[in-house]
PDB file of C-alpha atoms in Angstrom:
ATOM      1  CA  UNK A   1    -119.470-158.856-131.118  1.00  0.00           C
ATOM      2  CA  UNK A   2    -122.056-156.936-133.107  1.00  0.00           C
ATOM      3  CA  UNK A   3    -124.561-154.685-131.351  1.00  0.00           C
ATOM      4  CA  UNK A   4    -127.467-156.887-132.462  1.00  0.00           C
ATOM      5  CA  UNK A   5    -125.774-160.000-131.050  1.00  0.00           C
ATOM      6  CA  UNK A   6    -124.958-158.207-127.823  1.00  0.00           C
ATOM      7  CA  UNK A   7    -128.589-157.145-127.324  1.00  0.00           C
ATOM      8  CA  UNK A   8    -130.192-160.376-128.548  1.00  0.00           C
ATOM      9  CA  UNK A   9    -131.201-161.256-124.998  1.00  0.00           C
ATOM     10  CA  UNK A  10    -133.101-157.975-124.702  1.00  0.00           C
ATOM     11  CA  UNK A  11    -135.534-158.650-127.519  1.00  0.00           C
ATOM     12  CA  UNK A  12    -138.583-157.891-125.394  1.00  0.00           C
ATOM     13  CA  UNK A  13    -139.094-154.414-124.078  1.00  0.00           C
ATOM     14  CA  UNK A  14    -139.026-154.177-120.290  1.00  0.00           C
ATOM     15  CA  UNK A  15    -142.064-152.701-118.596  1.00  0.00           C
ATOM     16  CA  UNK A  16    -142.573-151.360-115.113  1.00  0.00           C
ATOM     17  CA  UNK A  17    -144.591-154.447-114.162  1.00  0.00           C
ATOM     18  CA  UNK A  18    -143.166-157.340-112.203  1.00  0.00           C
ATOM     19  CA  UNK A  19    -141.497-159.979-114.356  1.00  0.00           C
ATOM     20  CA  UNK A  20    -141.778-163.681-113.486  1.00  0.00           C
ATOM     21  CA  UNK A  21    -139.441-166.414-114.616  1.00  0.00           C
ATOM     22  CA  UNK A  22    -140.468-170.080-114.676  1.00  0.00           C
ATOM     23  CA  UNK A  23    -138.523-170.886-111.505  1.00  0.00           C
ATOM     24  CA  UNK A  24    -139.650-167.797-109.553  1.00  0.00           C
ATOM     25  CA  UNK A  25    -142.453-167.916-107.053  1.00  0.00           C
ATOM     26  CA  UNK A  26    -145.261-165.395-107.217  1.00  0.00           C
ATOM     27  CA  UNK A  27    -144.266-161.949-105.937  1.00  0.00           C
ATOM     28  CA  UNK A  28    -146.064-161.045-102.720  1.00  0.00           C
ATOM     29  CA  UNK A  29    -147.243-157.676-101.464  1.00  0.00           C
ATOM     30  CA  UNK A  30    -144.928-156.318 -98.779  1.00  0.00           C
ATOM     31  CA  UNK A  31    -147.885-155.008 -96.748  1.00  0.00           C
ATOM     32  CA  UNK A  32    -150.454-157.815 -96.706  1.00  0.00           C
ATOM     33  CA  UNK A  33    -148.810-160.823 -98.391  1.00  0.00           C
ATOM     34  CA  UNK A  34    -151.320-161.106-101.243  1.00  0.00           C
ATOM     35  CA  UNK A  35    -150.155-161.634-104.810  1.00  0.00           C
ATOM     36  CA  UNK A  36    -148.528-158.415-105.997  1.00  0.00           C
ATOM     37  CA  UNK A  37    -149.887-156.550-108.996  1.00  0.00           C
ATOM     38  CA  UNK A  38    -146.729-154.508-109.581  1.00  0.00           C
ATOM     39  CA  UNK A  39    -144.078-152.357-107.947  1.00  0.00           C
ATOM     40  CA  UNK A  40    -144.731-149.150-106.047  1.00  0.00           C
ATOM     41  CA  UNK A  41    -143.666-146.196-108.203  1.00  0.00           C
ATOM     42  CA  UNK A  42    -141.976-144.592-105.199  1.00  0.00           C
ATOM     43  CA  UNK A  43    -140.241-147.323-103.166  1.00  0.00           C
ATOM     44  CA  UNK A  44    -140.314-150.035-105.884  1.00  0.00           C
ATOM     45  CA  UNK A  45    -141.565-152.703-103.457  1.00  0.00           C
ATOM     46  CA  UNK A  46    -144.186-155.170-104.787  1.00  0.00           C
ATOM     47  CA  UNK A  47    -147.742-154.183-103.828  1.00  0.00           C
ATOM     48  CA  UNK A  48    -151.205-155.569-104.487  1.00  0.00           C
ATOM     49  CA  UNK A  49    -154.153-153.528-105.740  1.00  0.00           C
ATOM     50  CA  UNK A  50    -155.684-153.236-102.272  1.00  0.00           C
ATOM     51  CA  UNK A  51    -152.492-151.808-100.725  1.00  0.00           C
ATOM     52  CA  UNK A  52    -151.879-149.199-103.433  1.00  0.00           C
ATOM     53  CA  UNK A  53    -153.436-145.985-104.612  1.00  0.00           C
ATOM     54  CA  UNK A  54    -153.387-144.436-108.076  1.00  0.00           C
ATOM     55  CA  UNK A  55    -151.800-141.031-108.565  1.00  0.00           C
ATOM     56  CA  UNK A  56    -151.337-138.917-111.640  1.00  0.00           C
ATOM     57  CA  UNK A  57    -147.793-138.095-112.686  1.00  0.00           C
ATOM     58  CA  UNK A  58    -148.104-136.003-115.802  1.00  0.00           C
ATOM     59  CA  UNK A  59    -149.773-138.037-118.532  1.00  0.00           C
ATOM     60  CA  UNK A  60    -149.284-141.388-116.769  1.00  0.00           C
ATOM     61  CA  UNK A  61    -151.086-142.885-113.828  1.00  0.00           C
ATOM     62  CA  UNK A  62    -148.819-144.425-111.186  1.00  0.00           C
ATOM     63  CA  UNK A  63    -149.604-146.880-108.408  1.00  0.00           C
ATOM     64  CA  UNK A  64    -147.904-146.139-105.097  1.00  0.00           C
ATOM     65  CA  UNK A  65    -148.221-148.113-101.877  1.00  0.00           C
ATOM     66  CA  UNK A  66    -150.330-146.712 -99.059  1.00  0.00           C
ATOM     67  CA  UNK A  67    -147.257-146.227 -96.848  1.00  0.00           C
ATOM     68  CA  UNK A  68    -145.557-144.012 -99.471  1.00  0.00           C
ATOM     69  CA  UNK A  69    -148.861-142.194 -99.984  1.00  0.00           C
ATOM     70  CA  UNK A  70    -149.012-141.450 -96.247  1.00  0.00           C
ATOM     71  CA  UNK A  71    -145.412-140.254 -96.088  1.00  0.00           C
ATOM     72  CA  UNK A  72    -145.285-138.044 -99.176  1.00  0.00           C
ATOM     73  CA  UNK A  73    -147.459-135.074 -99.886  1.00  0.00           C
ATOM     74  CA  UNK A  74    -149.756-135.448 -96.901  1.00  0.00           C
ATOM     75  CA  UNK A  75    -147.744-133.541 -94.313  1.00  0.00           C
ATOM     76  CA  UNK A  76    -146.853-129.903 -94.613  1.00  0.00           C
ATOM     77  CA  UNK A  77    -144.224-129.894 -91.843  1.00  0.00           C
ATOM     78  CA  UNK A  78    -141.306-129.942 -94.285  1.00  0.00           C
ATOM     79  CA  UNK A  79    -142.788-127.156 -96.385  1.00  0.00           C
ATOM     80  CA  UNK A  80    -143.404-124.984 -93.321  1.00  0.00           C
ATOM     81  CA  UNK A  81    -139.881-125.607 -92.015  1.00  0.00           C
ATOM     82  CA  UNK A  82    -138.443-124.619 -95.390  1.00  0.00           C
ATOM     83  CA  UNK A  83    -140.528-121.446 -95.478  1.00  0.00           C
ATOM     84  CA  UNK A  84    -139.543-120.496 -91.929  1.00  0.00           C
ATOM     85  CA  UNK A  85    -135.867-121.106 -92.694  1.00  0.00           C
ATOM     86  CA  UNK A  86    -136.065-118.821 -95.734  1.00  0.00           C
ATOM     87  CA  UNK A  87    -137.801-116.122 -93.718  1.00  0.00           C
ATOM     88  CA  UNK A  88    -135.231-116.445 -90.932  1.00  0.00           C
ATOM     89  CA  UNK A  89    -132.409-116.187 -93.483  1.00  0.00           C
ATOM     90  CA  UNK A  90    -133.956-113.021 -94.931  1.00  0.00           C
ATOM     91  CA  UNK A  91    -134.339-111.470 -91.466  1.00  0.00           C
ATOM     92  CA  UNK A  92    -130.762-112.357 -90.499  1.00  0.00           C
ATOM     93  CA  UNK A  93    -129.547-110.901 -93.812  1.00  0.00           C
ATOM     94  CA  UNK A  94    -131.461-107.668 -93.225  1.00  0.00           C
ATOM     95  CA  UNK A  95    -130.178-107.414 -89.649  1.00  0.00           C
ATOM     96  CA  UNK A  96    -126.615-107.974 -90.853  1.00  0.00           C
ATOM     97  CA  UNK A  97    -127.002-105.348 -93.591  1.00  0.00           C
ATOM     98  CA  UNK A  98    -128.444-102.895 -91.025  1.00  0.00           C
ATOM     99  CA  UNK A  99    -125.539-103.569 -88.646  1.00  0.00           C
ATOM    100  CA  UNK A 100    -122.946-103.092 -91.432  1.00  0.00           C
ATOM    101  CA  UNK A 101    -124.578 -99.836 -92.609  1.00  0.00           C
ATOM    102  CA  UNK A 102    -124.766 -98.581 -89.003  1.00  0.00           C
ATOM    103  CA  UNK A 103    -121.021 -99.251 -88.560  1.00  0.00           C
ATOM    104  CA  UNK A 104    -120.146 -97.523 -91.837  1.00  0.00           C
ATOM    105  CA  UNK A 105    -122.252 -94.412 -91.231  1.00  0.00           C
ATOM    106  CA  UNK A 106    -121.677 -93.752 -87.625  1.00  0.00           C
TER     107      UNK A 106
END
């Protein structure tokens, strides 16, 4: 089979928007049940315009659902935990180095 025959069914370029076939019903928003405008860029669930927010991701603008917007980037707990773990690791490393040097010297 030639490459062009193999890819004949993929003549149209796929986009990030929801695709509807003739026998499919309208996609519904997972949050409110309204007709979905497209998938969330984070969780890929169908969302409507009212249940999504626009964010910038480089040169493109992405729509993410309000639930993903609440979960990601709004809380600093994970960042603080990571910072405290790094600081604790540095302090433990310094204490271990001090203990090793104390044993070697005296």
